Short mmCIF file of C-alpha atoms and ligand atoms in Angstrom, two decimals:
data_model
loop_
_atom_site.label_atom_id
_atom_site.label_comp_id
_atom_site.label_asym_id
_atom_site.label_seq_id
_atom_site.Cartn_x
_atom_site.Cartn_y
_atom_site.Cartn_z
CA UNK A 1 34.90 17.95 13.07
CA UNK A 2 33.98 16.01 9.98
CA UNK A 3 30.33 15.72 8.98
CA UNK A 4 30.18 12.36 7.37
CA UNK A 5 31.97 9.06 7.10
CA UNK A 6 29.24 7.60 4.90
CA UNK A 7 30.06 6.29 1.45
CA UNK A 8 29.32 8.82 -1.32
CA UNK A 9 26.02 7.28 -2.40
CA UNK A 10 24.76 7.26 1.17
CA UNK A 11 25.67 10.82 2.15
CA UNK A 12 22.81 13.19 2.84
CA UNK A 13 20.18 10.53 3.30
CA UNK A 14 17.92 11.56 6.10
CA UNK A 15 15.79 9.23 8.08
CA UNK A 16 12.92 11.19 9.51
CA UNK A 17 9.86 10.26 7.61
CA UNK A 18 7.31 13.08 7.65
CA UNK A 19 4.50 10.73 8.54
CA UNK A 20 6.23 9.08 11.49
CA UNK A 21 7.55 12.52 12.55
CA UNK A 22 4.05 14.00 12.77
CA UNK A 23 2.79 10.84 14.44
CA UNK A 24 5.52 11.07 17.09
CA UNK A 25 4.58 14.68 17.85
CA UNK A 26 0.88 13.81 18.02
CA UNK A 27 1.51 10.84 20.31
CA UNK A 28 3.71 12.89 22.65
CA UNK A 29 1.08 15.63 22.83
CA UNK A 30 -1.68 13.10 23.53
CA UNK A 31 0.32 11.80 26.49
CA UNK A 32 0.60 15.35 27.79
CA UNK A 33 -2.94 16.60 27.14
CA UNK A 34 -4.98 13.41 26.92
CA UNK A 35 -6.16 11.51 23.88
CA UNK A 36 -9.41 13.40 23.52
CA UNK A 37 -7.66 16.76 22.95
CA UNK A 38 -5.49 15.61 20.02
CA UNK A 39 -6.51 14.59 16.51
CA UNK A 40 -3.94 12.25 15.04
CA UNK A 41 -4.69 11.64 11.39
CA UNK A 42 -1.19 10.69 10.34
CA UNK A 43 -0.52 6.97 10.40
CA UNK A 44 -2.01 4.20 8.28
CA UNK A 45 -3.25 1.99 11.09
CA UNK A 46 -6.77 1.43 12.38
CA UNK A 47 -7.51 3.10 15.68
CA UNK A 48 -10.82 2.40 17.40
CA UNK A 49 -13.27 5.07 18.50
CA UNK A 50 -11.30 5.47 21.75
CA UNK A 51 -8.08 6.11 19.89
CA UNK A 52 -6.53 2.71 20.65
CA UNK A 53 -4.58 0.75 18.06
CA UNK A 54 -6.70 -2.17 16.91
CA UNK A 55 -5.34 -5.72 16.95
CA UNK A 56 -7.96 -8.12 15.64
CA UNK A 57 -9.13 -10.66 18.25
CA UNK A 58 -8.36 -13.70 16.11
CA UNK A 59 -4.81 -12.46 15.68
CA UNK A 60 -4.42 -11.93 19.42
CA UNK A 61 -5.70 -15.45 20.06
CA UNK A 62 -3.41 -16.99 17.47
CA UNK A 63 -0.41 -15.25 19.01
CA UNK A 64 -1.31 -16.53 22.46
CA UNK A 65 -1.48 -20.09 21.12
CA UNK A 66 1.92 -20.17 19.44
CA UNK A 67 4.43 -22.71 20.65
CA UNK A 68 7.97 -21.59 21.49
CA UNK A 69 9.15 -23.31 18.34
CA UNK A 70 6.59 -21.41 16.22
CA UNK A 71 7.90 -18.21 17.69
CA UNK A 72 11.63 -18.52 17.51
CA UNK A 73 12.59 -21.12 14.93
CA UNK A 74 14.41 -20.06 11.80
CA UNK A 75 11.82 -20.32 9.04
CA UNK A 76 12.74 -21.40 5.51
CA UNK A 77 14.00 -18.38 3.55
CA UNK A 78 11.14 -18.57 1.06
CA UNK A 79 8.67 -18.79 3.96
CA UNK A 80 6.74 -21.69 5.51
CA UNK A 81 4.79 -23.60 2.91
CA UNK A 82 1.52 -23.25 4.82
CA UNK A 83 2.07 -19.49 5.01
CA UNK A 84 2.72 -19.22 1.28
CA UNK A 85 -0.41 -21.24 0.55
CA UNK A 86 -2.45 -19.05 2.90
CA UNK A 87 -1.05 -15.88 1.36
CA UNK A 88 -2.17 -16.84 -2.15
CA UNK A 89 -5.59 -17.90 -0.88
CA UNK A 90 -6.08 -14.72 1.14
CA UNK A 91 -4.84 -12.48 -1.61
CA UNK A 92 -6.80 -13.88 -4.54
CA UNK A 93 -9.89 -15.34 -2.85
CA UNK A 94 -12.12 -16.85 -5.53
CA UNK A 95 -10.36 -14.81 -8.22
CA UNK A 96 -7.17 -16.83 -8.49
CA UNK A 97 -5.68 -16.08 -11.90
CA UNK A 98 -4.73 -18.93 -14.24
CA UNK A 99 -1.02 -19.70 -14.52
CA UNK A 100 1.94 -20.45 -12.29
CA UNK A 101 1.54 -18.76 -8.95
CA UNK A 102 4.46 -18.70 -6.54
CA UNK A 103 5.01 -16.70 -3.39
CA UNK A 104 8.00 -15.61 -1.34
CA UNK A 105 7.73 -14.29 2.20
CA UNK A 106 8.93 -10.71 2.58
CA UNK A 107 9.37 -8.12 5.30
CA UNK A 108 5.93 -6.55 4.88
CA UNK A 109 4.70 -5.17 1.60
CA UNK A 110 7.81 -2.97 1.72
CA UNK A 111 10.03 -6.03 1.39
CA UNK A 112 8.11 -7.16 -1.68
CA UNK A 113 8.48 -3.75 -3.31
CA UNK A 114 12.16 -3.63 -2.43
CA UNK A 115 12.83 -6.99 -4.09
CA UNK A 116 10.85 -6.05 -7.19
CA UNK A 117 12.86 -2.88 -7.67
CA UNK A 118 16.12 -4.61 -6.83
CA UNK A 119 15.65 -7.68 -9.02
CA UNK A 120 13.54 -6.55 -11.94
CA UNK A 121 15.08 -3.18 -12.83
CA UNK A 122 18.65 -2.04 -13.34
CA UNK A 123 20.80 0.58 -11.66
CA UNK A 124 19.80 3.96 -13.11
CA UNK A 125 16.40 2.77 -14.35
CA UNK A 126 13.16 4.62 -13.91
CA UNK A 127 10.34 2.88 -12.08
CA UNK A 128 6.81 3.90 -12.93
CA UNK A 129 4.04 4.69 -10.49
CA UNK A 130 1.23 7.20 -10.13
CA UNK A 131 1.71 10.81 -9.02
CA UNK A 132 -0.43 10.00 -5.99
CA UNK A 133 1.71 7.38 -4.30
CA UNK A 134 3.04 6.29 -0.95
CA UNK A 135 6.21 8.32 -0.21
CA UNK A 136 8.26 5.21 0.58
CA UNK A 137 8.27 4.35 -3.15
CA UNK A 138 10.60 7.31 -3.74
CA UNK A 139 13.01 6.24 -1.02
CA UNK A 140 13.02 2.62 -2.16
CA UNK A 141 13.90 3.70 -5.68
CA UNK A 142 16.54 6.23 -4.64
CA UNK A 143 18.16 3.91 -2.13
CA UNK A 144 18.60 1.39 -4.94
CA UNK A 145 19.98 3.86 -7.49
CA UNK A 146 16.67 4.08 -9.38
CA UNK A 147 14.21 6.94 -9.69
CA UNK A 148 10.45 7.16 -9.79
CA UNK A 149 8.67 8.44 -12.88
CA UNK A 150 5.02 9.25 -12.35
CA UNK A 151 1.92 9.27 -14.49
CA UNK A 152 -1.08 11.29 -13.47
CA UNK A 153 -3.48 8.91 -11.69
CA UNK A 154 -6.67 10.92 -11.93
CA UNK A 155 -7.75 13.11 -14.83
CA UNK A 156 -9.91 16.24 -14.78
CA UNK A 157 -13.05 14.12 -15.00
CA UNK A 158 -12.04 12.34 -11.79
CA UNK A 159 -11.38 9.01 -13.55
CA UNK A 160 -8.22 7.01 -14.28
CA UNK A 161 -5.84 9.05 -16.45
CA UNK A 162 -5.23 6.33 -19.03
CA UNK A 163 -3.82 8.88 -21.49
CA UNK A 164 -0.95 9.89 -19.26
CA UNK A 165 -0.42 6.32 -18.13
CA UNK A 166 0.23 5.34 -21.76
CA UNK A 167 2.52 8.32 -22.37
CA UNK A 168 4.77 7.63 -19.38
CA UNK A 169 4.90 3.87 -19.86
CA UNK A 170 5.74 4.23 -23.55
CA UNK A 171 8.57 6.65 -22.79
CA UNK A 172 10.20 4.27 -20.33
CA UNK A 173 9.50 1.18 -22.40
CA UNK A 174 11.40 2.67 -25.33
CA UNK A 175 14.49 3.30 -23.20
CA UNK A 176 14.72 0.33 -20.86
CA UNK A 177 14.87 -3.42 -21.09
CA UNK A 178 12.46 -3.85 -18.19
CA UNK A 179 9.62 -1.52 -17.30
CA UNK A 180 8.46 -1.90 -13.71
CA UNK A 181 5.03 -0.42 -13.00
CA UNK A 182 3.80 -0.18 -9.42
CA UNK A 183 0.04 0.27 -9.35
CA UNK A 184 -1.35 0.86 -5.89
CA UNK A 185 -4.98 -0.09 -6.41
CA UNK A 186 -7.55 -0.67 -4.96
CA UNK A 187 -7.67 1.79 -2.04
CA UNK A 188 -4.76 3.86 -3.23
CA UNK A 189 -2.62 5.53 -0.60
CA UNK A 190 -3.15 8.52 -0.28
CA UNK A 191 -6.37 9.04 -2.26
CA UNK A 192 -8.62 5.99 -1.81
CA UNK A 193 -8.92 5.84 -5.60
CA UNK A 194 -9.20 2.52 -7.48
CA UNK A 195 -9.00 1.40 -11.07
CA UNK A 196 -12.28 0.00 -12.40
CA UNK A 197 -12.50 -3.37 -14.17
CA UNK A 198 -12.53 -1.49 -17.48
CA UNK A 199 -9.46 0.53 -16.48
CA UNK A 200 -7.61 -2.72 -15.80
CA UNK A 201 -8.73 -4.13 -19.16
CA UNK A 202 -7.41 -1.08 -20.95
CA UNK A 203 -4.14 -1.13 -19.02
CA UNK A 204 -3.52 -4.79 -19.79
CA UNK A 205 -4.52 -4.49 -23.45
CA UNK A 206 -2.18 -1.53 -23.84
CA UNK A 207 0.74 -3.34 -22.18
CA UNK A 208 0.13 -6.44 -24.28
CA UNK A 209 0.12 -4.25 -27.39
CA UNK A 210 3.45 -2.67 -26.43
CA UNK A 211 5.03 -6.08 -25.95
CA UNK A 212 3.91 -7.48 -29.29
CA UNK A 213 6.99 -8.48 -31.25
CA UNK A 214 9.25 -7.02 -28.57
CA UNK A 215 12.03 -8.66 -26.57
CA UNK A 216 11.52 -6.34 -23.64
CA UNK A 217 9.66 -7.09 -20.42
CA UNK A 218 7.03 -5.35 -18.37
CA UNK A 219 6.75 -6.13 -14.68
CA UNK A 220 3.34 -5.13 -13.41
CA UNK A 221 3.18 -4.78 -9.64
CA UNK A 222 -0.27 -4.36 -8.13
CA UNK A 223 0.36 -3.10 -4.61
CA UNK A 224 -2.72 -4.33 -2.75
CA UNK A 225 -1.78 -3.29 0.77
CA UNK A 226 -5.33 -2.14 1.58
CA UNK A 227 -7.16 -4.88 -0.30
CA UNK A 228 -9.03 -6.11 2.77
CA UNK A 229 -10.62 -2.71 3.29
CA UNK A 230 -11.52 -1.97 -0.28
CA UNK A 231 -14.96 -3.46 -0.80
CA UNK A 232 -16.98 -6.66 -0.67
CA UNK A 233 -14.50 -9.51 -0.27
CA UNK A 234 -14.95 -11.30 -3.60
CA UNK A 235 -16.05 -8.28 -5.59
CA UNK A 236 -12.90 -6.25 -4.89
CA UNK A 237 -10.72 -9.20 -5.88
CA UNK A 238 -12.29 -9.83 -9.30
CA UNK A 239 -9.59 -7.90 -11.17
CA UNK A 240 -7.04 -10.56 -10.21
CA UNK A 241 -8.50 -13.02 -12.73
CA UNK A 242 -7.39 -10.65 -15.50
CA UNK A 243 -3.76 -11.53 -14.71
CA UNK A 244 -4.21 -15.07 -16.04
CA UNK A 245 -3.15 -15.91 -19.60
CA UNK A 246 -1.11 -12.77 -20.19
CA UNK A 247 1.97 -12.87 -22.46
CA UNK A 248 5.04 -14.24 -20.69
CA UNK A 249 6.87 -10.93 -20.98
CA UNK A 250 4.12 -9.28 -18.96
CA UNK A 251 5.13 -10.59 -15.58
CA UNK A 252 2.80 -9.85 -12.67
CA UNK A 253 4.07 -9.57 -9.10
CA UNK A 254 1.49 -8.79 -6.45
CA UNK A 255 2.82 -6.97 -3.38
CA UNK A 256 0.87 -8.45 -0.46
CA UNK A 257 1.05 -7.61 3.22
CA UNK A 258 -0.36 -8.82 6.55
CA UNK A 259 0.16 -5.33 7.99
CA UNK A 260 -3.35 -4.03 7.41
CA UNK A 261 -5.64 -7.02 6.77
CA UNK A 262 -4.31 -8.87 9.81
CA UNK A 263 -3.41 -5.71 11.81
CA UNK A 264 0.16 -6.99 12.10
CA UNK A 265 1.90 -3.76 11.04
CA UNK A 266 4.95 -4.03 13.26
CA UNK A 267 5.43 -7.74 12.70
CA UNK A 268 6.81 -6.96 9.23
CA UNK A 269 5.18 -9.81 7.37
CA UNK A 270 4.17 -9.81 3.73
CA UNK A 271 4.76 -11.63 0.50
CA UNK A 272 5.44 -11.18 -3.18
CA UNK A 273 3.31 -13.36 -5.42
CA UNK A 274 4.01 -13.92 -9.09
CA UNK A 275 1.52 -14.85 -11.80
CA UNK A 276 2.95 -16.12 -15.08
CA UNK A 277 2.16 -18.60 -17.85
CA UNK A 278 5.83 -19.64 -17.90
CA UNK A 279 7.00 -22.12 -15.26
CA UNK A 280 10.65 -21.19 -15.75
CA UNK A 281 9.93 -17.57 -14.94
CA UNK A 282 8.08 -18.69 -11.82
CA UNK A 283 11.09 -20.78 -10.77
CA UNK A 284 13.42 -17.86 -11.47
CA UNK A 285 11.14 -15.62 -9.40
CA UNK A 286 11.54 -17.85 -6.35
CA UNK A 287 15.27 -18.30 -6.87
CA UNK A 288 16.22 -14.65 -7.25
CA UNK A 289 13.94 -13.26 -4.60
CA UNK A 290 14.84 -15.92 -2.08
CA UNK A 291 18.46 -15.05 -2.77
CA UNK A 292 17.77 -11.38 -2.07
CA UNK A 293 15.99 -12.22 1.16
CA UNK A 294 19.04 -14.19 2.22
CA UNK A 295 21.19 -11.23 1.28
CA UNK A 296 19.12 -8.70 3.25
CA UNK A 297 16.92 -9.76 6.20
CA UNK A 298 17.46 -13.51 5.70
CA UNK A 299 14.60 -15.53 7.22
CA UNK A 300 11.22 -13.93 7.76
CA UNK A 301 9.39 -13.65 11.07
CA UNK A 302 8.40 -17.17 12.09
CA UNK A 303 5.74 -16.18 14.65
CA UNK A 304 3.98 -13.85 12.25
CA UNK A 305 3.84 -16.48 9.49
CA UNK A 306 2.51 -19.09 11.91
CA UNK A 307 -0.15 -16.75 13.26
CA UNK A 308 -1.39 -15.92 9.78
CA UNK A 309 -1.39 -19.50 8.56
CA UNK A 310 -2.98 -20.90 11.74
CA UNK A 311 -5.90 -18.48 11.38
CA UNK A 312 -6.34 -19.34 7.73
CA UNK A 313 -6.30 -23.09 8.43
CA UNK A 314 -9.09 -22.77 10.99
CA UNK A 315 -12.43 -21.90 9.38
CA UNK A 316 -13.91 -20.74 12.70
CA UNK A 317 -11.05 -18.34 13.39
CA UNK A 318 -10.98 -17.14 9.82
CA UNK A 319 -14.70 -16.38 9.90
CA UNK A 320 -14.30 -14.56 13.19
CA UNK A 321 -11.40 -12.51 11.79
CA UNK A 322 -13.36 -11.63 8.66
CA UNK A 323 -16.37 -10.62 10.71
CA UNK A 324 -14.37 -8.30 12.94
CA UNK A 325 -12.45 -6.91 9.99
CA UNK A 326 -15.77 -6.15 8.31
CA UNK A 327 -16.81 -4.10 11.33
CA UNK A 328 -13.71 -1.96 11.01
CA UNK A 329 -14.19 -1.67 7.27
CA UNK A 330 -17.72 -0.37 7.97
CA UNK A 331 -16.39 2.00 10.60
CA UNK A 332 -13.80 3.45 8.20
CA UNK A 333 -16.56 3.86 5.62
CA UNK A 334 -18.72 5.74 8.14
CA UNK A 335 -15.82 8.00 9.05
CA UNK A 336 -15.04 8.68 5.40
CA UNK A 337 -18.70 9.54 4.79
CA UNK A 338 -18.72 12.01 7.67
CA UNK A 339 -15.65 13.74 6.28
CA UNK A 340 -16.86 13.78 2.67
CA UNK A 341 -20.38 14.98 3.56
CA UNK A 342 -19.00 17.83 5.59
CA UNK A 343 -16.43 18.64 2.93
CA UNK A 344 -19.23 18.82 0.36
CA UNK A 345 -21.19 21.11 2.61
CA UNK A 346 -18.32 23.55 3.17
CA UNK A 347 -17.02 23.24 -0.37
CA UNK A 348 -13.72 21.60 0.50
CA UNK A 349 -12.40 19.71 -2.49
CA UNK A 350 -11.12 16.14 -2.07
CA UNK A 351 -9.87 13.52 -4.52
CA UNK A 352 -12.26 10.75 -5.68
CA UNK A 353 -12.33 8.32 -2.76
CA UNK A 354 -13.61 4.79 -3.30
CA UNK A 355 -12.28 3.04 -0.19
CA UNK A 356 -9.29 2.65 2.07
CA UNK A 357 -7.47 4.31 4.91
CA UNK A 358 -6.97 7.81 3.49
CA UNK A 359 -8.68 10.78 1.85
CA UNK A 360 -6.64 13.54 0.24
CA UNK A 361 -7.47 17.22 -0.11
CA UNK A 362 -5.54 18.50 -3.14
CA UNK A 363 -3.84 21.86 -2.54
CA UNK A 364 -0.54 23.68 -2.50
CA UNK A 365 1.24 25.18 0.50
CA UNK A 366 0.41 22.05 2.46
CA UNK A 367 3.18 22.36 5.03
CA UNK A 368 1.85 25.78 6.09
CA UNK A 369 -1.69 24.40 6.32
CA UNK A 370 -0.56 21.45 8.45
CA UNK A 371 1.58 23.71 10.66
CA UNK A 372 -1.46 25.90 11.23
CA UNK A 373 -3.60 22.88 12.09
CA UNK A 374 -0.93 21.53 14.44
CA UNK A 375 -1.40 24.64 16.56
CA UNK A 376 -4.95 23.37 17.13
CA UNK A 377 -3.58 19.89 18.00
CA UNK A 378 -4.62 18.48 14.62
CA UNK A 379 -1.97 16.33 12.95
CA UNK A 380 -2.31 15.55 9.25
CA UNK A 381 0.24 14.69 6.58
CA UNK A 382 1.41 17.39 4.17
CA UNK A 383 2.10 15.91 0.73
CA UNK A 384 3.52 17.81 -2.21
CA UNK A 385 0.12 18.34 -3.81
CA UNK A 386 -2.33 17.71 -1.00
CA UNK A 387 -3.11 16.96 2.60
CA UNK A 388 -3.68 13.36 3.63
CA UNK A 389 -6.36 12.62 6.18
CA UNK A 390 -6.17 9.15 7.74
CA UNK A 391 -9.82 8.22 8.23
CA UNK A 392 -8.62 4.87 9.53
CA UNK A 393 -7.35 6.51 12.67
CA UNK A 394 -9.66 9.45 13.49
CA UNK A 395 -12.81 8.74 15.48
CA UNK A 396 -16.21 9.78 14.15
CA UNK A 397 -16.50 12.42 16.84
CA UNK A 398 -13.17 13.97 16.02
CA UNK A 399 -13.93 13.91 12.31
CA UNK A 400 -16.93 16.13 12.85
CA UNK A 401 -15.88 19.66 11.98
CA UNK A 402 -12.49 18.62 10.58
CA UNK A 403 -13.31 19.48 6.96
CA UNK A 404 -14.29 22.99 7.98
CA UNK A 405 -11.08 23.38 10.02
CA UNK A 406 -8.96 22.36 7.03
CA UNK A 407 -10.87 24.80 4.87
CA UNK A 408 -10.29 27.67 7.33
CA UNK A 409 -6.62 26.74 7.70
CA UNK A 410 -6.15 26.74 3.93
CA UNK A 411 -7.81 30.12 3.57
CA UNK A 412 -5.80 31.56 6.45
CA UNK A 413 -2.42 30.58 5.03
CA UNK A 414 -3.48 31.32 1.46
CA UNK A 415 -3.29 27.77 0.08
CA UNK A 416 -4.95 27.12 -3.26
CA UNK A 417 -6.79 24.03 -4.48
CA UNK A 418 -4.97 22.11 -7.17
C1 PLP B 1 0.74 1.87 -0.50
C2 PLP B 1 1.38 0.96 0.47
N1 PLP B 1 1.98 -0.13 0.03
C3 PLP B 1 2.55 -1.00 0.85
C4 PLP B 1 2.55 -0.77 2.21
C5 PLP B 1 3.22 -1.86 2.98
O1 PLP B 1 3.51 -1.65 4.23
P1 PLP B 1 4.24 -2.76 5.12
O2 PLP B 1 5.64 -2.82 4.66
O3 PLP B 1 4.10 -2.20 6.48
O4 PLP B 1 3.53 -4.03 4.93
C6 PLP B 1 1.94 0.36 2.73
C7 PLP B 1 1.95 0.66 4.16
O5 PLP B 1 1.75 1.74 4.63
C8 PLP B 1 1.34 1.26 1.85
O6 PLP B 1 0.73 2.37 2.25
#
């Protein structure tokens, strides 16, 4: 029997994602034993205190009110105009940067990242991101014949590692025509870390300096998947204004998604939004990315776009959505505080968390630690250099005592802090 009929570049790819794998095991066990006996801290979705997946009320209402046409029509490839307008408004809030801003609908934030990699780097290129990053970045790069090169996100002082950022960016900038930098901030997955306003200033000043007199390009991609759970609404968006009036070779593409902020994870709806002082580059952005949408998933999900834009066009619904979202943001904050307070008390180290869905405990031997915890019906995600705890999905009750259990598990299997 032969083992593969796949083309050479596709051989050996394997689909099971560690996160969804652990989630599947946790879900199956919860069906068997009952929800209250299983701790599922794997997936990046908000679960309420009863362990149920949250779908915001305003989103439920908007879905119920869709017409058949809203639901099933083929949408324009770029996305409905009202959706694209709503996306920019929701993303930037009062901090809309100066310049040409254009958006293209994508299949979640993933679609935006895919198109950036596909259209703004070449085969064989390195893409830059931080060492603490969402695992899908690696697959997206590899599947497109690129590779990920990482800078250290957090230095020994627990602040942004600007030194290493400069080193890695310089190295790639010297070699490649385009340098694509994916910066998942605020509410970084998996750490909850965020760049400060000063960090952003230094990053932008450095990139502008590199570009001076150069004919190369830098594509800066803020991945803001968790933006809506990262702080006070306008405050956490202030950094966006810094993207106005940058040099034209410093092209900004924001990866936006409705997955988290609108609890529409499975609807696969997002957008890529460019910010540039050059209208031609904005036109090119729409043309090439629309082309790639046509060449991959074609039109985006009509119902999802209509739901999002209908909510945003109705001030009452939007206020109601923001109010409910705020309650979940507060809940996640409370859960994170429980975990961090207990971790402090039992001397369990964790990476500097500002906000977001996840906290990470940096250590080695993470698979063994997670295997040990699984025997106690606790499901967490083993990363290469740490264990990710999804505070978005674990109830306050279940979080109590978890830090201690991780600590004991680490000691039992002989894992060391990194
Ligand atoms: C860092 C990061 N970026 C982007 C996304 C986008 O996800 P989606 O494609 O579901 O919108 C996620 C989702 O988990 C994420 O964690």
